[in-house]
Coordinates of C-alpha atoms (C1' of nucleotides) in Angstrom, one line a residue:
Chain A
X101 CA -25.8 -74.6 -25.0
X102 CA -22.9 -72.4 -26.7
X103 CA -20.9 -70.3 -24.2
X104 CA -19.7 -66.6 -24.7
X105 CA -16.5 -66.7 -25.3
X106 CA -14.0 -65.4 -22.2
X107 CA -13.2 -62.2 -22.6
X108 CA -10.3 -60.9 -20.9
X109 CA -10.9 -60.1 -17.1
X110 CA -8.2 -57.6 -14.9
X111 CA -6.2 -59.9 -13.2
X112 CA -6.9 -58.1 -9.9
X113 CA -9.9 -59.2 -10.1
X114 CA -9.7 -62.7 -10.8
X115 CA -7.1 -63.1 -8.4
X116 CA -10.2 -61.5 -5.8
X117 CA -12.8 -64.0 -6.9
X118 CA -11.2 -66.9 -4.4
X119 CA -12.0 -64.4 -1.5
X120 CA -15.5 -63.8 -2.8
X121 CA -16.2 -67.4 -3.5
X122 CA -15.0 -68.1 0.2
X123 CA -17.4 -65.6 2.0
X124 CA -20.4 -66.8 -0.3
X125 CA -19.6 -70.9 0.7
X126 CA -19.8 -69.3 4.3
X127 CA -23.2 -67.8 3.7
X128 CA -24.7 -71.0 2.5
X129 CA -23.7 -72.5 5.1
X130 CA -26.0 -70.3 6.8
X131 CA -28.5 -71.0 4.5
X132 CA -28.6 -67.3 3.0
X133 CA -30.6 -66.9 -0.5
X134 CA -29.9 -63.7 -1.6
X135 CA -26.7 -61.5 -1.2
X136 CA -25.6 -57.6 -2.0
X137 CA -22.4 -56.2 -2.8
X138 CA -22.9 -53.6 0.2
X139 CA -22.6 -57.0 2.4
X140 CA -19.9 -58.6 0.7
X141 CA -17.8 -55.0 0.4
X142 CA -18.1 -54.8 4.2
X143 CA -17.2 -58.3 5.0
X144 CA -14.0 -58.3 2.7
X145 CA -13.4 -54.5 3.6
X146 CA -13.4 -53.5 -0.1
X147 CA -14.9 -50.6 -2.0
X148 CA -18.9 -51.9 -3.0
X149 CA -18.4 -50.9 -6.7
X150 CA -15.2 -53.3 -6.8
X151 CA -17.7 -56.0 -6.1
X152 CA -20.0 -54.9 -8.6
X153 CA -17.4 -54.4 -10.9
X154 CA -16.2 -57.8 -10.6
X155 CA -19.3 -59.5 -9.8
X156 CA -20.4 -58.2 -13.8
X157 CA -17.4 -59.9 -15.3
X158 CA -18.7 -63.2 -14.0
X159 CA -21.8 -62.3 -16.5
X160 CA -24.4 -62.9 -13.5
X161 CA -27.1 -59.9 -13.1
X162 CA -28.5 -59.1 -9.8
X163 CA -32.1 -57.8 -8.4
X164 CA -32.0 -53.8 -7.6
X165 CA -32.7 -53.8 -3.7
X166 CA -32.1 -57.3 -2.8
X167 CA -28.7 -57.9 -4.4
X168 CA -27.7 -61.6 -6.0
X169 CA -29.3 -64.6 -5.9
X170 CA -26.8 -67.4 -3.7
X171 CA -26.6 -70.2 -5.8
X172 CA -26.6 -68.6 -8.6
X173 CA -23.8 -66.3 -7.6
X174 CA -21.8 -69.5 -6.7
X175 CA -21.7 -71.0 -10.0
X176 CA -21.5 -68.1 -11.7
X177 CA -17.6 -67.2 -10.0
X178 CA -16.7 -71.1 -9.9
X179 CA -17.5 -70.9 -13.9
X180 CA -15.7 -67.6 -14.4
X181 CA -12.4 -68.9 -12.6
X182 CA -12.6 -72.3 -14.2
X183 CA -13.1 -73.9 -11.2
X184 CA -16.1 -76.2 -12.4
X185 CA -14.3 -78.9 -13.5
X186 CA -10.5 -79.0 -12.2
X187 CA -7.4 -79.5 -14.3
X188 CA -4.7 -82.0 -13.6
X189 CA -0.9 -81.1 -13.0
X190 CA 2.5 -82.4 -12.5
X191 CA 4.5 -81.5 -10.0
X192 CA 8.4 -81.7 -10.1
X193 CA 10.5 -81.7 -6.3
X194 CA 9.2 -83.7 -4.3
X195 CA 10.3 -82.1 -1.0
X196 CA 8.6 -80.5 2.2
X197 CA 7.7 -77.9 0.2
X198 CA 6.2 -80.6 -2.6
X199 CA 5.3 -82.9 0.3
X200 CA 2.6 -80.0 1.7
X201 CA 1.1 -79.2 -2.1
X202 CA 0.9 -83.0 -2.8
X203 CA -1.3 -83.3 0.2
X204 CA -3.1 -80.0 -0.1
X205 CA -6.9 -81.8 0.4
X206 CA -7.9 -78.0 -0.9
X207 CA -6.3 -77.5 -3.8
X208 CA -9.3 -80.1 -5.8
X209 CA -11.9 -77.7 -4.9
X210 CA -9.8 -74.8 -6.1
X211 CA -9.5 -76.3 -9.8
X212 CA -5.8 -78.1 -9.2
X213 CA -6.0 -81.7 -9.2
X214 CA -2.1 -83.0 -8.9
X215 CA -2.0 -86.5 -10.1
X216 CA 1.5 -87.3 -9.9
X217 CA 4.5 -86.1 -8.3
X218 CA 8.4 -86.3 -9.9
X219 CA 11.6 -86.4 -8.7
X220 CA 15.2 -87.2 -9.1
X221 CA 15.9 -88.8 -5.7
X222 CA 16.0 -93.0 -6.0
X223 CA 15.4 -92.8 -2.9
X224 CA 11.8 -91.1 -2.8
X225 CA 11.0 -92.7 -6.8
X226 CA 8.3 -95.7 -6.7
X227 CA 6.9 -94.1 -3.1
X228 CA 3.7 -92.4 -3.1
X229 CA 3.3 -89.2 -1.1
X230 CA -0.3 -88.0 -0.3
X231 CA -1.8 -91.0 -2.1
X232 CA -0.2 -90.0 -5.0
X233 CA 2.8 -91.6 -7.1
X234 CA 6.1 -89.9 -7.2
X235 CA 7.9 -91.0 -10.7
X236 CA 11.1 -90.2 -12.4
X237 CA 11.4 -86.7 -13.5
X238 CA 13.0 -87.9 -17.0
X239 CA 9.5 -89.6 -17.7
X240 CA 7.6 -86.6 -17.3
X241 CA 7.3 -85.3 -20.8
X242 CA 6.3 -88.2 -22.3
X243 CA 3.8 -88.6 -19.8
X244 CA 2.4 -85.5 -19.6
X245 CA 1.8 -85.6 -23.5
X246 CA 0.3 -88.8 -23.4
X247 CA -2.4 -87.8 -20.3
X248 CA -2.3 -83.9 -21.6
X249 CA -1.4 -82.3 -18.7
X250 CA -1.5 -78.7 -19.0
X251 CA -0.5 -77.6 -15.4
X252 CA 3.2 -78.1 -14.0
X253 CA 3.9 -77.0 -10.6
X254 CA 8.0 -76.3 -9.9
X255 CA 9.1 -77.1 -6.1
X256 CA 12.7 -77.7 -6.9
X257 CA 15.5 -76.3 -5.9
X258 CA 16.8 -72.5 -7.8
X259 CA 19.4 -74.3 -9.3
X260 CA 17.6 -77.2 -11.3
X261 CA 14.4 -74.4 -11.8
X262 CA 14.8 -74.1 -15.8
X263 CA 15.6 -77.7 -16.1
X264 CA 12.5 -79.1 -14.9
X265 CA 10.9 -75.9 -16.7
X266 CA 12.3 -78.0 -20.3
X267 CA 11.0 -80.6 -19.2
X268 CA 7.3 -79.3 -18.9
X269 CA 7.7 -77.5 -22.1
X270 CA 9.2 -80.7 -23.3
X271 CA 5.9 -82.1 -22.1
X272 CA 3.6 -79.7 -23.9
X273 CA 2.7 -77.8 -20.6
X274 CA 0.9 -74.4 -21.2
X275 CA 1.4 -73.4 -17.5
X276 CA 3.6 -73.2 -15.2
X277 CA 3.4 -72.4 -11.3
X278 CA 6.6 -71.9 -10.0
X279 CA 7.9 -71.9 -6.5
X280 CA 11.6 -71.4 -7.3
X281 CA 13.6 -68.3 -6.3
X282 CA 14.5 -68.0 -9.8
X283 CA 13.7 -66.0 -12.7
X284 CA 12.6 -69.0 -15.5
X285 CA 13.1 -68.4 -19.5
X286 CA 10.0 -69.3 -21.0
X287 CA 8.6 -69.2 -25.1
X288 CA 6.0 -66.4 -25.3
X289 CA 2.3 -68.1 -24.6
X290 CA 3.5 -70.1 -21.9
X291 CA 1.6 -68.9 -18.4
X292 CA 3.8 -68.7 -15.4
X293 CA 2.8 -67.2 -12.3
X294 CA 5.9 -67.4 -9.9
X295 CA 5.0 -67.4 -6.0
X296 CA 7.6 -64.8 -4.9
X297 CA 8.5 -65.6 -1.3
X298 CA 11.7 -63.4 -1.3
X299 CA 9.4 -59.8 -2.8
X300 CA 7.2 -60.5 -0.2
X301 CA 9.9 -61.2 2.6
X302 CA 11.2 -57.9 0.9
X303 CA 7.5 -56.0 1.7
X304 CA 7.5 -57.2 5.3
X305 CA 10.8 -56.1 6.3
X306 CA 11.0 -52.6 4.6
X307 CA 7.7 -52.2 6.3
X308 CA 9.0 -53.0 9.7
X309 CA 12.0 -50.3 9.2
X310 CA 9.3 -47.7 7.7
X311 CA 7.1 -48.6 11.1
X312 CA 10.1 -48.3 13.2
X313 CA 11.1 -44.5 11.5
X314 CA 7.9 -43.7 12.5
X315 CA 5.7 -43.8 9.1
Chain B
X218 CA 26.1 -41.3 11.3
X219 CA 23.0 -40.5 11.2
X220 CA 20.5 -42.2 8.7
X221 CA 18.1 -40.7 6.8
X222 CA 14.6 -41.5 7.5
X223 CA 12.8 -44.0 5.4
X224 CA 10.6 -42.5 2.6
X225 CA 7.3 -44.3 2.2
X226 CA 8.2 -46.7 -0.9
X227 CA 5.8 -48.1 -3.8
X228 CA 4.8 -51.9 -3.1
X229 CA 5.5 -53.0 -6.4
X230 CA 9.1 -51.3 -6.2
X231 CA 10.5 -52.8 -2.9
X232 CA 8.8 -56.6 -4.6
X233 CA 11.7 -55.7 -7.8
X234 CA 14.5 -55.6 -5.4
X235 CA 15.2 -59.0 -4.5
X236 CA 15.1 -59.8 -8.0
X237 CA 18.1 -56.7 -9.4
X238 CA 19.6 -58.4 -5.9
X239 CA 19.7 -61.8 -7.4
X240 CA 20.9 -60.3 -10.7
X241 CA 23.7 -58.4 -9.4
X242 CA 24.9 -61.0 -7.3
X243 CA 25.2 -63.8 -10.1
X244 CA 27.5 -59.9 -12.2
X245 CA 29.3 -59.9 -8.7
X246 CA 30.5 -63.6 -9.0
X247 CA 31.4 -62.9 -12.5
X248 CA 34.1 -60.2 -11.7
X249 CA 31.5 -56.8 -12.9
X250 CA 32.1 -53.5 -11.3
X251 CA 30.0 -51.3 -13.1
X252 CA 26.3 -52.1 -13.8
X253 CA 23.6 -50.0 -16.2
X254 CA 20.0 -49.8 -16.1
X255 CA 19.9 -50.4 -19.8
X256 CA 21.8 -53.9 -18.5
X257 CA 19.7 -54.9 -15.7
X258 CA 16.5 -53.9 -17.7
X259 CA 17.3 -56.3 -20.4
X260 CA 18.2 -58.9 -18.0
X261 CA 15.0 -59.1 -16.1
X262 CA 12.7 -58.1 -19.3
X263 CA 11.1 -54.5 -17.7
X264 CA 11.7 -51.1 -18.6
X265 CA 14.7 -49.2 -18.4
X266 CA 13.4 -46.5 -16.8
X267 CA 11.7 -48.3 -14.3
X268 CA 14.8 -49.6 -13.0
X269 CA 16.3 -46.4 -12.5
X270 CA 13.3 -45.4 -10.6
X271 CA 13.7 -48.3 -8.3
X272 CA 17.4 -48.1 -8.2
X273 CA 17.0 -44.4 -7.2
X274 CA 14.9 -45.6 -4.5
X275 CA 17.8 -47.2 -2.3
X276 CA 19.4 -43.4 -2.7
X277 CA 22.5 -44.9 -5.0
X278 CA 23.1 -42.2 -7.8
X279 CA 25.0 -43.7 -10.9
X280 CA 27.2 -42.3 -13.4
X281 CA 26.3 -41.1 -16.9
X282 CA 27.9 -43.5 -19.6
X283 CA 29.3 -46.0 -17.0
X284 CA 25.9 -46.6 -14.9
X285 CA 26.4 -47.7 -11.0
X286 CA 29.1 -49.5 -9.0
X287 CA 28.2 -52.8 -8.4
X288 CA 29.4 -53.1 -4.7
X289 CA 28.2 -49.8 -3.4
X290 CA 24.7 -50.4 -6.0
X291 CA 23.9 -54.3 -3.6
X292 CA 24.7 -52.3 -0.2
X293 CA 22.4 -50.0 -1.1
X294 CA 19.4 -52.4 -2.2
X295 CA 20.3 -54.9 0.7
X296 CA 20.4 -52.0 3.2
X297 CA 16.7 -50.5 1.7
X298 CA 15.2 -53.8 2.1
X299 CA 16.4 -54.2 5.5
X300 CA 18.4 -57.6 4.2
X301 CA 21.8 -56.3 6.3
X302 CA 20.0 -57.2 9.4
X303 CA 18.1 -60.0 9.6
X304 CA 14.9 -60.2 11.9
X305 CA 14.2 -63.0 14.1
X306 CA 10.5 -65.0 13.5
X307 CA 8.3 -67.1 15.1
X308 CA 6.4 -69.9 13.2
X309 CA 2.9 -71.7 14.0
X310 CA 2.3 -74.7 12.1
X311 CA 4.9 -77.6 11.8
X312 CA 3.4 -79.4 9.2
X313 CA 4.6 -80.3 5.6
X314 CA 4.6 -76.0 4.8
X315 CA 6.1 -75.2 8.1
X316 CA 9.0 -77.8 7.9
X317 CA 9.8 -76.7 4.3
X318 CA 10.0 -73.2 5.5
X319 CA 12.1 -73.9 8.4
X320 CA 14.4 -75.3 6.5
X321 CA 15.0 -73.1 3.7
X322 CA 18.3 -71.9 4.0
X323 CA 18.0 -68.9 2.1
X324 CA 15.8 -67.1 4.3
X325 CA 18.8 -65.9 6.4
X326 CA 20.3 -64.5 3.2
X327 CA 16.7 -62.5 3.3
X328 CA 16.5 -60.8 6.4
X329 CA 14.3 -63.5 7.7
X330 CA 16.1 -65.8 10.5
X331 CA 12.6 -68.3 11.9
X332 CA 14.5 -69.2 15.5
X333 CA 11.4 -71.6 16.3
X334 CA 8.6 -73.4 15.6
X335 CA 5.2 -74.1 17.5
X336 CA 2.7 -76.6 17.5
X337 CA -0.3 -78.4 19.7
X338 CA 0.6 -81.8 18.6
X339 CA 2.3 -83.8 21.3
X340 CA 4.3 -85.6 18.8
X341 CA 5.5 -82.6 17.4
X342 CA 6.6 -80.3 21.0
X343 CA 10.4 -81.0 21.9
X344 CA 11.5 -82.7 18.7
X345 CA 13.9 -80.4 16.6
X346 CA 13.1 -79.2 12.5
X347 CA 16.1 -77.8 10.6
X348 CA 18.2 -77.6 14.0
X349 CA 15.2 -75.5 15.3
X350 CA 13.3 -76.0 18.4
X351 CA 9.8 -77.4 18.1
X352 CA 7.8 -75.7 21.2
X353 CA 4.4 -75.5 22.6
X354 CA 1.7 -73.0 21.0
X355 CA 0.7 -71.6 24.4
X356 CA 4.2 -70.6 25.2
X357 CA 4.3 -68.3 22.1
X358 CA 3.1 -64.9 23.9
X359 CA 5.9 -65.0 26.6
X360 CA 8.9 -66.1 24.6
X361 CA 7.4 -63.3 21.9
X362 CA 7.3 -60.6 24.2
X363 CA 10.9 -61.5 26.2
X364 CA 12.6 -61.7 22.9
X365 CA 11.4 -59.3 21.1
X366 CA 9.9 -61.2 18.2
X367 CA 8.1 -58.7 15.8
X368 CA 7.7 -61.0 12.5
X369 CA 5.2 -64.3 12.6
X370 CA 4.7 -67.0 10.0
X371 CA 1.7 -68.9 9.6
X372 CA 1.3 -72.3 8.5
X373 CA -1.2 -73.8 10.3
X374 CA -5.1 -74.6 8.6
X375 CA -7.4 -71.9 7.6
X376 CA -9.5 -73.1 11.0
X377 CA -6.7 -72.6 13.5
X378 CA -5.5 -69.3 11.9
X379 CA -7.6 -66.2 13.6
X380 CA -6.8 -67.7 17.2
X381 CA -2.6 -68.4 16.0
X382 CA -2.8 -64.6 15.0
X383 CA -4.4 -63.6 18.0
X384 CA -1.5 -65.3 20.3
X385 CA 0.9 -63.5 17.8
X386 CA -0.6 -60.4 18.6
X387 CA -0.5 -61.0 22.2
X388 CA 3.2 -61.7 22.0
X389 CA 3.4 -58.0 20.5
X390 CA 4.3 -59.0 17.1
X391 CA 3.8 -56.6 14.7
X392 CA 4.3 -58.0 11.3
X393 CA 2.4 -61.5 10.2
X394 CA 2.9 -63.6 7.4
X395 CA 0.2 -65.7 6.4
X396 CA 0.1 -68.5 4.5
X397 CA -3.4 -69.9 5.8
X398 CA -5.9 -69.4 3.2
X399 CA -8.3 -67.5 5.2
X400 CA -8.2 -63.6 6.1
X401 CA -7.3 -62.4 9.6
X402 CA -8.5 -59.8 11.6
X403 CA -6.2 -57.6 13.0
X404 CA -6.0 -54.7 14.7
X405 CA -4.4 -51.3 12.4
X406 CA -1.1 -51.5 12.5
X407 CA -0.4 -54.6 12.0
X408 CA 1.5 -55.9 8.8
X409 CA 0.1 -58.9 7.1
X410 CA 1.1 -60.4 3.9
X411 CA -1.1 -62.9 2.6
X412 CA 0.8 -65.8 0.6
X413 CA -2.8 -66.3 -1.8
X414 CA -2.4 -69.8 -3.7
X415 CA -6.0 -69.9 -4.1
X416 CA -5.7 -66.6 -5.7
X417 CA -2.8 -67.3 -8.1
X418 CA -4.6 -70.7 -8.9
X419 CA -7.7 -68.7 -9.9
X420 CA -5.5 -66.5 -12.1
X421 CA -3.9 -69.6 -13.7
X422 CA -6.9 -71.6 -13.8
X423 CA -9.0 -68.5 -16.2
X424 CA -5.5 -68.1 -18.2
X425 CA -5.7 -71.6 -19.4
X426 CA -9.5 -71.2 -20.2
X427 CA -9.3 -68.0 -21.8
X428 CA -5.9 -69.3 -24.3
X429 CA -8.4 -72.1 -24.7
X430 CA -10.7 -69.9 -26.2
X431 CA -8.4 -68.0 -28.2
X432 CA -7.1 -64.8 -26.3
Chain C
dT152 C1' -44.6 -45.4 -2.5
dA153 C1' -39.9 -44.8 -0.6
dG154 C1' -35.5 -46.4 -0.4
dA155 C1' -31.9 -49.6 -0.9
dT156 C1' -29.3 -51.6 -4.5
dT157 C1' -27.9 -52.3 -9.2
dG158 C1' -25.4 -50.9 -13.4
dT159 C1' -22.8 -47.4 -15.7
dT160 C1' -20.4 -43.3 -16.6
dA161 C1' -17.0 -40.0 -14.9
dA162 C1' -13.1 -38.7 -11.8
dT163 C1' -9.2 -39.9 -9.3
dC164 C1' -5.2 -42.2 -8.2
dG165 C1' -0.9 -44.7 -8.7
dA166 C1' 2.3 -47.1 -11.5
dT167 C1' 4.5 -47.5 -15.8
dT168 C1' 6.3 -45.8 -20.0
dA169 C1' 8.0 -42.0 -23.0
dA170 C1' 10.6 -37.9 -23.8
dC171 C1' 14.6 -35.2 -23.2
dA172 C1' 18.1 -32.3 -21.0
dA173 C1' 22.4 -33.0 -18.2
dT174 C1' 26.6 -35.4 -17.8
dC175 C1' 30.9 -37.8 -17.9
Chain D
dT103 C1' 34.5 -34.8 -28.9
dA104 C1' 30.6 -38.1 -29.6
dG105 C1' 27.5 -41.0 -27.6
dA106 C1' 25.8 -43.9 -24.0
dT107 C1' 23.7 -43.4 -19.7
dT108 C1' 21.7 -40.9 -15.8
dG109 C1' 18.1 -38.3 -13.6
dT110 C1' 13.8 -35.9 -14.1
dT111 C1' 9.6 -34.2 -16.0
dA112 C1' 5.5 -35.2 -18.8
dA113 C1' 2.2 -38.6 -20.9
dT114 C1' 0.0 -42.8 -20.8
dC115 C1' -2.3 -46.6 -18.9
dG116 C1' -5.0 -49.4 -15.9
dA117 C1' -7.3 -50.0 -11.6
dT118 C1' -10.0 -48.1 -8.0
dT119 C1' -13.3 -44.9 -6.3
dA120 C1' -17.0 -41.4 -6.7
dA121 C1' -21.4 -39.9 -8.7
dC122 C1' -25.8 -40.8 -10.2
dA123 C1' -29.7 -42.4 -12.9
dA124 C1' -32.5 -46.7 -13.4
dT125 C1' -35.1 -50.2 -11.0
dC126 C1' -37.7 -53.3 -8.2

DNA sequence: TAGATTGTTAATCGATTAACAATC
DNA sequence: TAGATTGTTAATCGATTAACAATC
């Protein structure tokens, strides 16, 4: 069976599908067969042609009047976000910060399986955190070559950020999920989503001063 | 003297500033006094013009030909994020996330100074994290509401999150950051940020596919 | 059938980018 | 002065919301 090629999807909406996907587990859990966007657009407190809208993109059709078949539905988002069959990753620091990701039970039915953690720390080297082994960071490319990793996962420190980045890249990494407060110089192709703590601290407190002035 | 009232400010804008922050700290250590757009632009790969937008935000003007002074340029940003005066948190959830976040050193340098932590595990109550009290969750509403606590971080699982929240409320604090992947209901009013892994995965996860296929 | 819901096209909204006069 | 840069207004772009015909 050939597939249709992905075309490209709003990243709003992708980044919406986890939500979706969330609220439909829910509702087989309560053994529900058929769901509308009205329903879901209430539940998530979106607009109902959002849901649509996004719904389509998954390719999935549903019945006028009665909405979209459950199972269906299901494996229509986990196909669209790739979550069918998970990728491993690498990830570099292994700190509390790296600590909690490593042992993320979560993150395998999410599409992220992390098989290995790194580090520079003799001290932490040879353990295994979460189940999983925590290696040398200087073996990392050659390792991730040879077990084609495409996913690397940055928990290090600002300061050694880019390093470990040259390392992935090193590595033949296409993507990059970065957790350091720093900016990271990457070749064009490479995908890097960075998880911007100090923006969102930034949202929160100018928010708080706005709600204090009174708007 | 008196300050002006805060202008309502676009998301996306106030998420920039801790990033021209960073950047103008690292031209600070290198002896800069005078700063342009066209610079900063360049620097963090974004329109020029956008960056004058921002910057205009804060209320700094600039010079023609020169651009804007660099000491007067980070008060300005630091004061319209709020980051001169950092708030006082509360987190739930001292597990591998919590402890990284309680010991992150740079939160203080971003308006965000966590004074304790909470949990319901025995093991857990009256030990210390990063020099920071470790204290029972039921004790949260009182010591909220006495010390004026109005930011809350939570790192607890997505089952415990809705009834954290709801002591957070109780405690009268108004802005919650949550890194639980669940949503929360709260009353209007309330700020919540939502730290969405499972969303950023997704985003990652359909990247990968999608250069797979070719786009 | 009647009416709720889908799928799609048009309108709106907000953010980003382009254009350009003012300025030092 | 000449020219780089600011500040501002207009154009573009993309995402969300509204409107509505098609459908079971």
């Amino acid at each position: 069976m050939k597939d249709k090629p992905l075309r490209i999807a709003p990243t709003p909406s992708v980044r919406r599908m986890p939500r979706y996907l969330r609220c439909l587990h829910a509702l087989r859990s309560d053994r529900v067969e058929w769901v509308s966007c009205t329903f879901l657009a209430q539940r998530l407190n979106v607009d109902p042609t959002l849901v649509r809208k996004d719904l389509a993109l998954t390719g999935i059709t549903g019945k006028p009047k009665v909405g979209y078949y459950l199972p269906d539905l299901i494996t229509a988002v986990e196909k669209f976000i790739g979550w069918d069959n998970p990728e491993d990753a690498f990830l570099v620091g292994v700190g509390h910060l790296g600590t909690a990701l490593l042992g993320f039970e979560g993150f395998a039915r999410h599409g992220l399986n992390i098989v290995a953690g790194f580090d520079n720390d003799p001290g932490k080297i040879g353990r295994e955190v979460a189940g999983k082994p925590v290696l040398e960071a200087a073996k990392l490319p050659d390792l991730a070559q040879r077990m084609h990793i495409r996913i690397g996962i940055i928990t290090v420190g600002a300061r050694n950020a880019q390093t470990v980045a040259d390392l992935m890249l090193a590595g033949g990494i296409r993507a990059i999920w970065n957790f350091a407060p720093t900016p990271l110089d990457l070749p064009p192709g490479i995908i890097l989503e960075n998880e911007d703590l100090s923006g969102t601290l930034a949202v929160i407190s100018r928010r708080l001063a706005a709600s204090d002035d009174g708007i």
